[in-house]
Amino acid sequence: MLATQLSTKLCQTAAHSAATTTLPATHLLLKLYCTWNHTSRTIEDSHLLFDKPLYTVPTKITPIPAKPLLVTLDAYDTIYTPIQSIPVQYNAISSKYGINLSVSEIKFRFGKAFKMLFTQYPDYGKEEGISIYQFWKMVLAEMYTPWNPNKSDSERQKAAMDGQLGERLPLSDVCFEKMIHEITRHFETKQAYRIFNDVVPFLNQCQDNHVKMCVASNAEATIMKLILKEFELHPYFTPQDVFLSYNLGVHKPDPKFFEIILQQQMMRHFGGGFDWRKLIDRTWHVGDEFEKDTVCVSKLGIGSILIDRDYSSGFLKHGEGVKRIDDKFYVVDSLDKLGWLFGFKRNN
């Protein structure tokens, strides 16, 4: 019964996916597999749908044939992650002003406010001349409408009813402005986030092996400050090594995002006459999202490392450190595995 249900669901998306994707055949199968893979199943479980697994996973994994020339890294949940959940951190600040919301209420209110403002001001208001700080203040002012003294009584009442809060009295102008400012500034600092323990050792390995590195993130400009100043990663990255969708004007999973990055990195580090195909073949991207990281770079032929520290992707069994899906796609549970996988222990 399970196999029948899953196969039916898979087939419903197969025709559309085949018609709209430019993925290699093996990656298309993998994407279809992930359509139904919302549990802790691993890739070997695909025998429930097919006569044999989608991939024959090798019993012995060997390092990639050629050391990378360039490694690109996603930022959020690859380099850094929240110290506590975002809603908990919101409440830690807002509770000082008498506002304490449930996790679900915060997610609802933030999501609604962000969607509205981002639709009105795409790319965080960049084209309208709105600063990042101003944009987030606008989102928070909308999110906390029931307490916003600048909203009308009817607006506050409607917003409170939307979240089933009941009537709420507004804060004073001074208190509301202070709360919004405090929340906004908090998430620009390492008080809100931490870098993973495996990041700096991996960056050191890349430097020692003369591998170029850069950050490739769907993010706005404050991430530059987090990476270089707050996390003190300036020995590894310069401002020219931090590529953000906010600055590039294109977002993952559009492969143009990585095409722009590689073009700029090639000119900077290797020269305009460098073999483009060679750079593609020896560039690897590390990220935590299958669609935005793995699928995206595969369209260009760039190698992909899916980082799965909590074994939630479905590819790794608990405690399994590294898995080869194909020549251009590996899944690891830690950046510690990449030094060996990239051949850093061999002669340069």
XYZ file of C-alpha atoms in Angstrom:
348
model
C 0.000 0.000 0.000
C 2.789 2.432 0.928
C 4.669 1.782 -2.279
C 1.504 2.236 -4.344
C 0.627 5.537 -2.675
C 4.143 6.884 -2.992
C 4.504 5.774 -6.593
C 1.240 7.493 -7.498
C 2.381 10.733 -5.875
C 5.739 10.529 -7.592
C 4.256 9.928 -11.032
C 1.973 12.941 -10.679
C 5.020 15.234 -10.683
C 7.317 13.258 -12.970
C 6.003 14.506 -16.316
C 6.069 18.147 -15.243
C 9.553 17.852 -13.748
C 10.958 16.174 -16.837
C 9.548 18.900 -19.053
C 10.775 21.832 -16.995
C 14.156 20.794 -15.591
C 17.624 20.822 -17.131
C 19.026 18.506 -14.476
C 21.126 15.477 -15.336
C 19.029 12.305 -15.378
C 20.360 11.060 -12.047
C 19.620 14.377 -10.349
C 16.105 14.409 -11.809
C 15.461 11.003 -10.268
C 16.861 12.293 -7.009
C 14.579 15.332 -7.103
C 11.566 13.110 -7.730
C 12.624 10.862 -4.888
C 12.693 13.883 -2.580
C 9.106 14.695 -3.564
C 7.911 11.918 -1.281
C 10.904 11.748 1.030
C 9.593 13.735 4.008
C 10.696 11.176 6.603
C 14.027 9.903 7.853
C 14.303 7.465 4.943
C 17.648 7.142 3.222
C 18.279 6.836 -0.486
C 18.414 3.038 -0.264
C 14.690 3.051 0.631
C 13.910 3.936 -2.972
C 13.396 0.208 -3.593
C 9.882 0.888 -2.271
C 9.228 2.750 -5.517
C 11.517 1.128 -8.032
C 12.862 -2.332 -8.802
C 16.234 -1.159 -7.535
C 17.532 1.895 -5.641
C 17.951 5.159 -7.540
C 21.671 4.969 -6.875
C 24.080 2.203 -6.116
C 25.855 3.665 -3.111
C 29.494 2.548 -3.130
C 30.759 0.650 -0.123
C 34.058 2.486 -0.369
C 34.275 6.225 -0.941
C 37.466 7.694 -2.339
C 38.572 11.342 -2.472
C 37.597 13.337 -5.541
C 40.128 13.039 -8.386
C 41.307 16.660 -8.425
C 41.630 19.119 -5.573
C 39.177 22.050 -5.851
C 40.313 25.383 -7.211
C 37.362 27.215 -5.662
C 34.946 26.397 -2.835
C 31.773 28.442 -2.390
C 29.831 28.276 0.865
C 26.253 29.113 1.713
C 25.944 31.260 4.851
C 22.824 30.599 6.959
C 22.816 27.088 8.495
C 26.081 26.303 6.697
C 28.514 28.793 8.239
C 26.320 30.105 11.042
C 23.022 29.386 12.819
C 20.863 31.051 15.505
C 22.076 30.591 19.079
C 18.442 30.049 20.070
C 15.390 29.775 17.847
C 14.422 33.101 16.282
C 11.012 33.268 18.062
C 12.670 32.682 21.438
C 15.049 35.574 20.766
C 12.189 37.833 19.704
C 10.364 37.082 22.938
C 13.469 37.621 25.045
C 13.476 41.246 23.897
C 9.760 41.989 23.506
C 8.938 40.508 26.924
C 10.893 43.376 28.484
C 8.172 45.597 27.054
C 5.303 43.397 28.204
C 4.849 41.471 24.937
C 5.183 37.697 25.119
C 3.882 35.704 22.168
C 3.776 32.001 21.382
C 6.169 30.569 18.813
C 3.312 30.000 16.375
C 2.049 33.563 16.859
C 5.499 35.012 16.165
C 5.919 32.900 13.037
C 2.462 33.905 11.818
C 2.928 37.608 12.459
C 6.475 37.781 11.125
C 5.632 35.783 8.002
C 2.622 37.936 7.215
C 4.508 41.195 7.787
C 7.593 40.142 5.834
C 5.575 38.900 2.862
C 3.614 42.137 2.700
C 6.677 44.414 2.924
C 8.888 42.309 0.634
C 6.133 42.318 -1.991
C 5.822 46.067 -1.687
C 9.596 46.630 -1.531
C 11.424 43.788 -3.353
C 15.023 43.089 -2.377
C 14.532 44.805 0.974
C 13.632 48.125 -0.637
C 16.942 48.472 -2.452
C 15.476 50.087 -5.581
C 13.405 52.502 -3.486
C 16.453 53.692 -1.552
C 15.298 52.100 1.698
C 18.140 50.972 3.962
C 18.246 47.443 5.347
C 17.750 48.849 8.839
C 14.695 50.812 7.716
C 13.235 47.775 5.963
C 13.467 45.557 9.052
C 12.019 48.322 11.220
C 9.043 48.475 8.865
C 8.583 44.702 9.074
C 8.701 44.744 12.872
C 6.385 47.746 13.116
C 3.872 45.803 11.024
C 4.457 42.578 12.936
C 3.729 44.271 16.252
C 0.748 46.271 14.957
C -1.439 45.532 18.037
C 1.076 47.476 20.158
C 2.085 50.071 17.537
C 1.124 53.586 18.698
C 1.382 54.845 15.117
C -1.485 52.616 13.975
C -5.138 53.548 14.312
C -7.378 51.891 16.896
C -9.146 49.930 14.162
C -5.845 48.720 12.661
C -4.584 47.561 16.050
C -7.872 45.853 16.848
C -8.011 44.053 13.503
C -4.399 42.860 13.815
C -5.057 41.590 17.336
C -8.138 39.701 16.171
C -6.215 38.149 13.256
C -3.915 36.521 15.756
C -6.667 35.838 18.289
C -4.907 38.033 20.828
C -7.838 40.081 21.958
C -7.571 43.806 22.509
C -4.099 45.135 23.278
C -3.074 48.566 24.533
C -0.372 50.288 22.455
C 3.072 50.977 23.846
C 4.255 54.552 24.153
C 6.085 55.994 21.150
C 9.380 55.862 23.023
C 8.997 52.259 24.216
C 7.811 50.961 20.854
C 10.657 52.629 18.979
C 13.166 51.352 21.519
C 11.876 47.768 21.236
C 11.972 47.809 17.422
C 15.483 49.248 17.427
C 16.704 46.674 19.949
C 15.330 43.715 18.003
C 16.695 45.004 14.696
C 20.203 45.604 16.022
C 20.256 42.323 17.958
C 20.016 40.266 14.771
C 22.988 42.072 13.259
C 25.334 40.677 15.912
C 26.860 37.464 17.195
C 24.537 37.757 20.187
C 21.915 36.224 17.880
C 24.041 33.761 15.892
C 27.056 31.489 16.216
C 29.332 29.870 13.681
C 29.496 26.083 13.605
C 32.537 24.511 15.240
C 33.661 22.845 12.015
C 33.813 26.068 9.973
C 37.150 27.632 10.972
C 39.123 24.345 10.807
C 37.781 23.786 7.292
C 38.620 27.332 6.204
C 42.144 26.840 7.547
C 42.473 23.647 5.508
C 41.384 25.477 2.372
C 43.903 28.241 2.986
C 46.717 25.783 3.700
C 45.947 24.000 0.423
C 45.719 27.246 -1.588
C 42.034 26.769 -2.397
C 40.096 29.974 -3.070
C 36.941 30.494 -1.000
C 33.888 32.711 -1.131
C 30.438 33.042 0.448
C 27.351 32.641 -1.768
C 24.135 33.530 0.037
C 20.544 34.589 -0.575
C 20.769 37.428 1.911
C 20.849 41.159 2.450
C 23.788 43.403 3.226
C 23.980 42.930 7.016
C 25.366 39.429 6.401
C 28.599 41.077 5.254
C 29.026 42.544 8.738
C 28.196 39.223 10.411
C 30.709 37.267 8.334
C 33.617 39.693 8.396
C 33.248 41.569 11.684
C 31.015 39.740 14.150
C 32.339 36.253 13.388
C 35.836 37.620 12.679
C 36.227 35.620 9.474
C 38.118 38.440 7.751
C 41.322 36.343 7.610
C 39.475 34.070 5.168
C 37.128 36.400 3.290
C 37.359 39.953 2.005
C 34.289 41.991 1.010
C 34.989 40.854 -2.575
C 34.549 37.239 -1.436
C 31.041 37.669 0.013
C 28.405 37.374 -2.711
C 24.854 38.244 -1.686
C 21.667 38.091 -3.723
C 20.952 41.616 -2.468
C 24.005 42.908 -4.344
C 23.898 40.608 -7.370
C 20.223 41.158 -8.150
C 19.633 37.439 -8.682
C 18.799 34.677 -6.202
C 19.410 30.974 -5.782
C 18.166 28.635 -7.222
C 18.722 30.629 -10.429
C 22.047 29.248 -11.766
C 22.863 32.761 -13.012
C 23.672 33.517 -9.361
C 26.661 31.147 -9.433
C 27.600 32.009 -12.992
C 28.156 35.636 -11.937
C 30.186 34.538 -8.905
C 32.461 32.266 -10.924
C 33.016 34.928 -13.579
C 34.109 37.438 -10.952
C 36.256 34.933 -9.064
C 37.921 33.787 -12.275
C 38.898 37.348 -13.213
C 40.132 38.065 -9.709
C 42.114 34.912 -8.979
C 42.846 33.129 -12.263
C 42.710 35.710 -15.049
C 40.388 36.226 -17.985
C 42.162 33.659 -20.130
C 41.623 30.820 -17.651
C 39.812 27.712 -18.888
C 36.153 28.239 -17.911
C 35.361 24.526 -18.156
C 38.242 23.711 -15.848
C 36.989 26.201 -13.274
C 33.483 24.696 -13.437
C 34.860 21.171 -13.053
C 36.971 22.101 -10.048
C 34.512 24.311 -8.175
C 32.479 22.847 -5.312
C 29.582 24.476 -3.499
C 28.720 23.646 0.120
C 25.187 24.320 1.345
C 22.343 22.937 3.438
C 19.388 23.269 1.034
C 18.829 20.664 -1.678
C 16.877 22.864 -4.104
C 18.738 26.152 -3.655
C 22.209 24.673 -3.329
C 22.521 21.187 -4.837
C 19.997 21.437 -7.677
C 21.054 24.981 -8.515
C 24.772 24.331 -9.009
C 24.194 21.013 -10.777
C 22.649 22.942 -13.670
C 26.068 24.495 -14.309
C 28.053 21.319 -13.697
C 29.489 22.554 -10.396
C 30.072 19.941 -7.711
C 27.779 19.978 -4.691
C 28.284 19.133 -1.033
C 25.009 18.958 0.896
C 25.787 19.571 4.575
C 23.381 17.612 6.788
C 24.495 18.045 10.380
C 21.223 16.836 11.905
C 20.556 13.951 9.483
C 17.310 15.514 8.299
C 17.872 15.320 4.532
C 17.038 11.626 4.254
C 20.333 10.804 2.551
C 22.399 9.963 5.633
C 21.717 7.401 8.295
C 22.347 8.650 11.823
C 26.077 8.614 12.455
C 26.938 8.193 8.776
C 29.558 10.782 7.950
C 29.728 10.958 4.161
C 27.821 9.519 1.221
C 28.606 9.713 -2.463
C 25.476 10.117 -4.558
C 27.355 10.593 -7.817
C 30.639 12.088 -9.024
C 29.347 15.625 -8.482
C 27.145 15.202 -5.428
C 28.138 14.195 -1.891
C 26.315 14.466 1.433
C 28.283 14.985 4.667
C 27.380 15.478 8.312
C 30.272 17.857 9.015
C 32.741 20.081 7.208
C 35.409 18.002 8.939
C 34.859 15.351 6.255
C 35.757 17.680 3.401
C 39.491 17.876 4.025
C 39.774 14.177 3.273
C 37.179 14.217 0.498
C 38.935 17.097 -1.280
C 42.291 15.379 -0.973
C 43.846 17.985 1.306
C 45.944 15.316 3.035
C 47.668 14.445 -0.223
C 50.459 16.370 -1.885
C 49.346 19.642 -3.403
